């Protein structure tokens, strides 16, 4: 593989650190629902709510972690704090009582907020503004994410389900400790003094204290609610949006009210607007993509013939195995994409980032067309071959590679230095929104005709791809020379 030639050394440290962090995140996530249903004896409905709350909130806190890094801590310290909080969270999870369970989830939500946006920003800081290696670098970093995401469900589920829950959660914790130790060992050597100081320092500590208090209060109240102290039957969806909007506006206010260099030029403002527009389109992508864990897994479970016959042996593949397909395909296909962008770049034909996003959405749509046909085949003749889902995941993954690593890279290019991590937090906001929208949509799976169900993400994907390509010339203007 020649794609890693000439990449900065720091990238490889961050690759392995993020690989272990994602190992811990996805390993724990693979166990979470089963643990709630089988061990804590929660109902399926309640487990679904807690799962949605957790996977949504882990993508809201990066906004706060990014802000605190930009203004108070610097990214490097924030990464260490995030890593410690997450390791503590995983180990707390290994204790069986309910208060430990909720404290663990809260620690993980906060830890992820400090860790995830900031490590991505540090990757961006390894490159000069117009360095052509940046997109390829982010694609390599994305391979690290997915290497972790591929192995961990296999390791943690096997330990958790076959040996004991605390072994599975403990394994996730050990993964995080390995990642953190590697970071502490190598960061000075490989990253020098990059991102040590806050890019836009402030001495006014009230805004972060108030914002952190709002979010922690919300998390603790939710935990009480879930543990049976009835405040209301279930947390209505709009509460999450209200919290998100308060946090977002609180942060914008905090920036504008006490920042010396908050006066942005017109160019910077337009570039920030492009980030928000891209985040908006990404919501449609991730909300459909996240069906992997819900409706697509139900399709695998109920409507797919998972019995595989090899040399007279027949074996039923567990439905959950499909979860590892996407990270595996990312790992296989990412080098190809990385080379493709560099080659096209050399020929002067590399598509702009909005055009790549549009391709990503269209490819996702193609994946769902396959699902529409698969659902029709099932209606006509019963359980379908596993190849249908494999085909759908193949196209979803091609789409993801045009959008996700490109998005990370784009944010680091477009964001003014003083907002670097906050804007990375804004990028993850698309996943926050998508987890709620996607989860809500998946709740209709049983009630709808399945080919009609899959028609909805297909239509939104194609329509948003078309809309995005129409506005691409305008976006390119606002990007002012950034590709
Ligand atoms: N699956 C990728 C990760 O874990 C991207 C997640 C997202 O942006 O929603 O980093
Ligand atoms: N592909 C996802 C992300 O890129 C990982 C997953 O869903 O397993 O990392």
XYZ file of C-alpha atoms and ligand atoms in Angstrom:
502
model
C 0.000 0.000 0.000
C 1.509 3.250 -1.031
C -1.177 5.573 0.283
C 0.574 6.174 3.567
C 3.766 7.337 1.871
C 4.846 10.777 3.030
C 2.067 11.142 5.569
C 3.089 12.925 8.801
C 4.229 10.530 11.553
C 1.688 11.941 13.993
C -1.083 10.474 11.838
C -0.051 6.947 12.774
C -0.080 7.669 16.474
C -3.569 9.164 16.143
C -4.645 6.229 13.949
C -3.889 3.709 16.703
C -5.180 5.849 19.567
C -8.499 6.397 17.769
C -8.606 2.716 16.767
C -8.524 1.716 20.442
C -10.978 4.402 21.480
C -13.465 3.238 18.821
C -12.763 -0.366 19.855
C -14.034 0.557 23.296
C -16.988 2.590 21.993
C -18.314 0.019 19.514
C -17.523 -2.945 21.768
C -19.598 -1.503 24.578
C -22.337 -0.429 22.160
C -22.602 -3.972 20.778
C -23.359 -5.270 24.283
C -25.548 -2.453 25.503
C -29.034 -3.491 24.336
C -28.520 -7.171 25.142
C -27.215 -6.285 28.614
C -30.239 -4.103 29.338
C -32.733 -6.722 28.202
C -31.093 -9.886 29.483
C -29.289 -8.737 32.618
C -31.018 -5.583 33.836
C -34.390 -6.992 32.718
C -35.515 -3.760 31.037
C -38.344 -3.989 28.503
C -37.413 -3.822 24.813
C -39.097 -0.434 24.575
C -37.183 1.051 27.498
C -33.902 -0.417 26.233
C -34.582 1.189 22.849
C -35.183 4.552 24.506
C -32.001 4.373 26.551
C -30.043 3.244 23.497
C -31.375 6.218 21.500
C -30.635 8.599 24.370
C -27.076 7.312 24.717
C -26.141 7.187 21.013
C -27.719 10.622 20.497
C -26.093 12.328 23.483
C -22.580 11.037 22.728
C -22.801 13.153 19.570
C -24.147 16.268 21.280
C -21.375 16.634 23.865
C -18.606 17.035 21.219
C -19.996 20.538 20.786
C -19.119 21.324 24.391
C -15.832 19.402 24.391
C -14.802 21.231 21.230
C -15.686 24.624 22.690
C -13.826 23.987 25.949
C -10.745 22.863 24.007
C -10.739 25.930 21.746
C -11.109 28.388 24.607
C -9.780 26.885 27.831
C -7.819 23.667 27.574
C -6.335 23.144 24.131
C -7.138 19.931 22.251
C -4.315 17.879 23.704
C -5.444 18.195 27.340
C -9.080 17.686 26.343
C -8.165 14.372 24.678
C -6.536 13.140 27.898
C -9.512 14.202 30.041
C -11.923 12.547 27.580
C -9.885 9.340 27.530
C -9.802 9.147 31.342
C -13.556 9.782 31.631
C -14.310 7.098 29.066
C -12.005 4.514 30.629
C -13.672 5.198 34.003
C -17.061 4.843 32.294
C -16.273 1.435 30.825
C -14.934 0.091 34.111
C -17.914 1.493 36.044
C -20.120 -0.380 33.569
C -18.537 -3.635 34.700
C -20.282 -3.273 38.113
C -23.733 -4.801 38.037
C -25.906 -2.340 40.032
C -28.196 0.219 38.372
C -26.555 3.407 39.757
C -23.247 2.203 38.297
C -24.906 1.565 34.955
C -26.229 5.109 34.611
C -23.100 6.750 36.031
C -21.123 4.796 33.442
C -23.277 6.023 30.563
C -22.969 9.624 31.752
C -19.177 9.326 32.054
C -19.011 7.892 28.532
C -21.230 10.627 27.075
C -19.075 13.353 28.664
C -15.806 11.578 27.849
C -16.691 11.186 24.201
C -17.471 14.905 24.049
C -13.961 15.788 25.148
C -12.239 13.132 23.051
C -13.879 12.709 19.647
C -13.938 16.220 18.127
C -10.506 17.071 19.469
C -8.610 14.087 18.156
C -10.111 14.806 14.715
C -9.005 18.443 14.943
C -5.470 17.374 15.839
C -5.387 15.206 12.689
C -6.313 18.305 10.679
C -3.556 20.331 12.361
C -0.921 17.985 10.905
C -1.429 19.556 7.471
C -0.903 23.015 6.020
C -3.962 24.795 4.642
C -3.699 23.467 1.075
C -1.828 20.242 1.693
C -3.005 17.704 -0.925
C -2.375 14.810 1.512
C -5.143 15.914 3.863
C -8.103 13.965 2.395
C -5.989 10.834 2.048
C -4.803 11.338 5.647
C -8.351 11.490 6.941
C -9.238 8.388 4.945
C -6.375 6.545 6.659
C -7.554 7.854 10.047
C -11.038 6.578 9.152
C -9.563 3.133 8.523
C -8.299 3.188 12.115
C -11.808 4.015 13.346
C -13.227 1.099 11.421
C -10.523 -1.375 12.334
C -11.556 -0.769 15.947
C -15.241 -0.919 15.023
C -14.720 -4.241 13.240
C -12.845 -6.169 15.921
C -14.521 -4.918 19.040
C -18.042 -6.336 18.636
C -16.438 -9.704 17.947
C -14.188 -9.533 21.047
C -16.567 -7.813 23.465
C -19.698 -9.724 22.419
C -17.954 -13.047 22.705
C -16.587 -12.206 26.161
C -19.771 -10.476 27.319
C -22.259 -13.046 26.072
C -20.245 -16.213 26.595
C -18.066 -15.489 29.657
C -19.762 -12.705 31.602
C -21.021 -9.179 31.024
C -18.334 -7.527 33.140
C -15.639 -9.224 31.058
C -17.073 -7.687 27.900
C -17.282 -4.195 29.417
C -13.890 -4.663 31.068
C -12.398 -5.510 27.648
C -13.798 -2.245 26.271
C -12.212 -0.404 29.239
C -8.861 -2.061 28.618
C -9.060 -0.981 24.967
C -9.521 2.624 26.086
C -6.623 2.370 28.557
C -4.347 1.033 25.792
C -5.354 3.941 23.520
C -4.796 6.507 26.265
C -1.437 5.013 27.259
C -0.255 5.072 23.642
C -1.283 8.703 23.421
C 0.520 9.657 26.635
C 3.606 7.754 25.525
C 3.847 9.179 22.009
C 2.173 12.565 21.913
C 5.217 14.719 22.692
C 7.414 12.892 20.196
C 4.950 12.701 17.329
C 2.822 15.793 17.733
C 5.393 18.309 19.022
C 3.607 21.369 20.342
C 0.596 21.191 18.008
C -2.767 21.988 19.649
C -1.327 22.262 23.148
C -2.610 25.779 23.746
C -6.206 26.899 23.294
C -6.540 28.621 19.918
C -8.791 31.389 21.264
C -8.086 31.587 25.008
C -10.516 33.030 27.517
C -10.358 33.580 31.260
C -14.084 33.877 31.794
C -15.003 30.520 33.289
C -18.733 31.124 33.761
C -19.990 30.080 30.288
C -18.425 26.586 30.304
C -19.498 26.016 33.928
C -23.090 26.997 33.120
C -23.208 24.941 29.899
C -21.670 21.878 31.561
C -24.123 22.208 34.465
C -27.103 22.320 32.063
C -25.988 19.211 30.254
C -25.034 17.254 33.387
C -28.353 18.139 35.030
C -30.183 16.915 31.946
C -28.186 13.669 31.907
C -28.746 13.004 35.619
C -32.475 13.767 35.396
C -32.782 11.436 32.404
C -30.986 8.712 34.369
C -33.433 9.076 37.281
C -36.305 8.982 34.863
C -35.031 5.809 33.226
C -34.422 4.164 36.594
C -38.097 4.422 37.407
C -38.456 7.751 39.261
C -41.342 8.856 37.135
C -41.028 12.473 36.097
C -42.914 11.770 32.914
C -43.745 8.528 31.085
C -40.835 8.870 28.693
C -38.650 11.794 27.690
C -40.421 13.463 24.767
C -38.242 13.921 21.707
C -38.571 17.684 21.666
C -36.701 17.905 25.008
C -33.536 16.706 23.272
C -33.901 19.338 20.579
C -34.477 22.062 23.159
C -31.338 21.018 25.040
C -29.345 20.925 21.792
C -30.558 24.362 20.761
C -29.809 25.847 24.209
C -26.301 24.403 24.090
C -25.652 25.581 20.527
C -26.898 29.117 21.125
C -25.252 29.247 24.544
C -21.936 28.478 22.894
C -22.380 30.985 20.096
C -23.288 33.613 22.690
C -20.316 32.643 24.839
C -18.015 33.099 21.862
C -19.397 36.383 20.710
C -19.712 37.970 24.127
C -16.193 37.497 25.402
C -13.967 36.839 22.490
C -11.411 39.414 21.415
C -10.948 37.928 17.971
C -14.528 36.972 17.397
C -14.939 39.500 14.619
C -15.044 37.183 11.671
C -14.331 38.300 8.149
C -16.971 37.817 5.461
C -14.963 34.942 3.983
C -14.824 33.156 7.347
C -18.550 33.626 7.874
C -19.350 32.165 4.466
C -17.079 29.201 5.101
C -18.844 28.570 8.425
C -22.185 28.746 6.619
C -20.932 26.013 4.263
C -20.120 23.808 7.286
C -23.682 24.207 8.600
C -25.174 23.435 5.167
C -23.042 20.302 4.821
C -24.019 19.233 8.353
C -27.661 19.649 7.371
C -27.275 17.352 4.332
C -25.326 14.826 6.391
C -28.335 14.374 8.682
C -30.196 12.716 5.779
C -27.212 10.510 5.136
C -26.669 9.333 8.721
C -30.361 8.929 9.556
C -30.650 6.426 6.683
C -27.231 4.899 7.323
C -28.041 4.295 10.998
C -30.830 1.910 9.921
C -27.973 -0.621 9.976
C -28.447 -1.173 13.692
C -32.257 -1.183 13.597
C -34.474 -1.907 10.573
C -31.719 -3.526 8.495
C -30.853 -5.805 11.404
C -34.530 -6.765 11.682
C -34.522 -7.515 7.952
C -31.453 -9.702 8.490
C -33.151 -11.436 11.395
C -36.582 -12.080 9.930
C -36.513 -11.827 6.168
C -33.107 -13.148 5.230
C -32.164 -16.769 4.815
C -28.987 -16.877 6.880
C -28.367 -20.587 6.558
C -25.136 -21.200 4.749
C -24.349 -24.664 3.355
C -20.689 -25.498 2.893
C -19.607 -29.015 1.936
C -22.689 -30.570 3.423
C -22.465 -28.571 6.686
C -25.121 -26.049 7.323
C -24.595 -23.081 9.609
C -26.909 -20.258 10.532
C -25.139 -16.931 10.524
C -26.179 -14.707 13.474
C -28.033 -11.577 12.318
C -25.600 -9.381 14.297
C -22.689 -10.433 12.070
C -23.917 -7.974 9.469
C -22.755 -5.220 11.859
C -19.149 -6.051 11.127
C -19.635 -5.930 7.370
C -19.576 -2.138 7.079
C -16.336 -1.542 9.012
C -14.718 -4.466 7.194
C -15.692 -3.033 3.806
C -14.423 0.406 4.864
C -11.098 -1.116 5.698
C -10.893 -2.864 2.338
C -12.195 -0.009 0.185
C -10.655 3.034 1.892
C -7.191 2.690 0.272
C -8.863 2.603 -3.118
C -10.708 5.868 -2.419
C -7.645 7.483 -1.013
C -5.716 6.693 -4.197
C -8.623 7.685 -6.386
C -8.779 11.213 -4.911
C -5.020 11.664 -5.225
C -5.024 10.397 -8.862
C -7.965 12.577 -9.831
C -6.274 15.479 -8.038
C -3.126 15.002 -10.118
C -5.230 15.107 -13.274
C -6.987 18.233 -11.984
C -10.298 16.390 -11.925
C -10.892 15.775 -8.227
C -14.571 16.463 -7.428
C -15.181 19.244 -4.896
C -16.236 18.220 -1.399
C -19.943 19.092 -1.935
C -19.877 17.010 -5.142
C -18.378 14.097 -3.194
C -21.128 14.487 -0.580
C -23.710 14.388 -3.330
C -22.162 11.188 -4.721
C -22.226 9.751 -1.189
C -25.942 10.445 -0.840
C -26.690 8.976 -4.280
C -24.717 5.791 -3.517
C -26.610 5.436 -0.246
C -29.821 5.741 -2.276
C -28.666 2.935 -4.601
C -28.138 0.748 -1.519
C -31.736 1.354 -0.464
C -33.042 0.615 -3.990
C -31.521 -2.825 -3.480
C -33.472 -3.106 -0.219
C -36.747 -2.138 -1.928
C -36.242 -4.953 -4.432
C -35.192 -7.368 -1.661
C -38.373 -6.579 0.283
C -40.442 -7.228 -2.876
C -38.658 -10.538 -3.480
C -39.423 -11.537 0.130
C -43.094 -10.685 -0.354
C -43.173 -12.850 -3.476
C -41.160 -15.861 -2.367
C -40.103 -15.789 1.309
C -36.633 -15.342 2.934
C -34.087 -13.824 0.584
C -30.408 -14.500 0.006
C -27.826 -12.729 2.208
C -26.408 -11.234 -0.971
C -29.136 -8.593 -0.999
C -28.027 -7.123 2.322
C -24.385 -7.496 1.330
C -25.128 -5.484 -1.821
C -26.927 -2.796 0.148
C -24.104 -2.499 2.692
C -21.573 -2.372 -0.139
C -23.222 0.719 -1.621
C -23.794 2.292 1.798
C -20.092 1.926 2.496
C -19.085 3.440 -0.857
C -21.347 6.362 0.041
C -19.898 6.659 3.536
C -16.378 6.899 2.114
C -17.425 9.798 -0.140
C -18.975 11.648 2.777
C -17.632 10.880 6.214
C -13.829 11.179 5.975
C -14.313 13.968 3.418
C -16.533 15.815 5.903
C -13.970 15.563 8.719
C -11.287 16.865 6.422
C -13.477 19.658 5.069
C -14.354 20.943 8.530
C -10.670 21.243 9.429
C -10.125 23.232 6.225
C -13.115 25.542 6.467
C -13.209 26.365 10.187
C -11.290 29.479 11.285
C -8.486 28.403 13.645
C -10.146 29.883 16.736
C -13.247 27.732 16.168
C -11.529 24.562 14.947
C -12.825 22.116 17.544
C -16.190 23.784 18.073
C -16.869 23.353 14.348
C -15.839 19.711 14.615
C -18.470 19.450 17.351
C -20.973 20.993 14.933
C -20.051 18.288 12.392
C -20.956 15.554 14.898
C -24.239 17.321 15.553
C -25.452 15.723 12.299
C -25.090 12.321 13.960
C -26.879 13.581 17.050
C -29.881 14.641 14.949
C -29.673 11.558 12.742
C -29.756 9.134 15.660
C -33.062 10.611 16.802
C -34.646 10.933 13.380
C -33.372 7.513 12.266
C -34.481 5.819 15.487
C -37.918 7.384 15.293
C -38.260 6.314 11.662
C -37.140 2.732 12.415
C -39.966 2.539 14.960
C -42.384 2.374 11.975
C -40.772 -0.708 10.497
C -43.359 -3.183 11.776
C -46.306 -0.984 10.886
C -45.348 -0.375 7.248
C -45.061 -2.354 4.063
C -41.295 -2.922 3.919
C -40.696 -1.918 0.334
C -42.541 1.340 1.048
C -40.486 1.734 4.244
C -37.217 1.513 2.287
C -38.601 3.858 -0.360
C -38.460 6.740 2.146
C -34.675 6.765 2.759
C -34.198 6.108 -0.973
C -36.197 9.179 -1.904
C -34.624 11.468 0.700
C -31.135 10.317 -0.329
C -31.679 10.974 -4.054
C -33.529 14.242 -3.503
C -30.860 15.623 -1.196
C -28.138 14.467 -3.624
C -29.840 16.403 -6.424
C -30.429 19.487 -4.300
C -26.831 19.492 -3.133
C -25.427 19.209 -6.648
C -27.650 22.107 -7.717
C -26.300 24.376 -4.989
C -22.690 23.167 -5.317
C -21.535 26.137 -7.473
C -22.826 28.551 -4.802
C -21.143 26.542 -2.023
C -17.869 26.518 -3.931
C -18.027 30.288 -4.122
C -18.515 30.478 -0.380
C -15.646 28.077 0.222
C -13.263 30.630 -1.335
C -10.693 28.405 -2.947
C -11.030 25.446 -0.616
C -11.825 22.275 -2.432
N -18.666 5.776 12.295
C -17.814 6.909 12.376
C -17.162 7.002 13.759
O -17.477 6.311 14.660
C -18.530 8.184 12.083
C -19.622 8.443 13.042
C -20.388 9.686 12.743
O -19.859 10.705 12.275
O -21.576 9.596 13.009
O -16.301 7.799 13.925
N -18.559 2.935 9.736
C -18.804 3.414 11.063
C -17.846 4.623 11.343
O -17.253 4.918 10.323
C -18.521 2.324 12.063
C -19.684 1.328 12.232
O -20.825 1.721 12.002
O -19.436 0.203 12.668
O -16.875 4.476 11.984
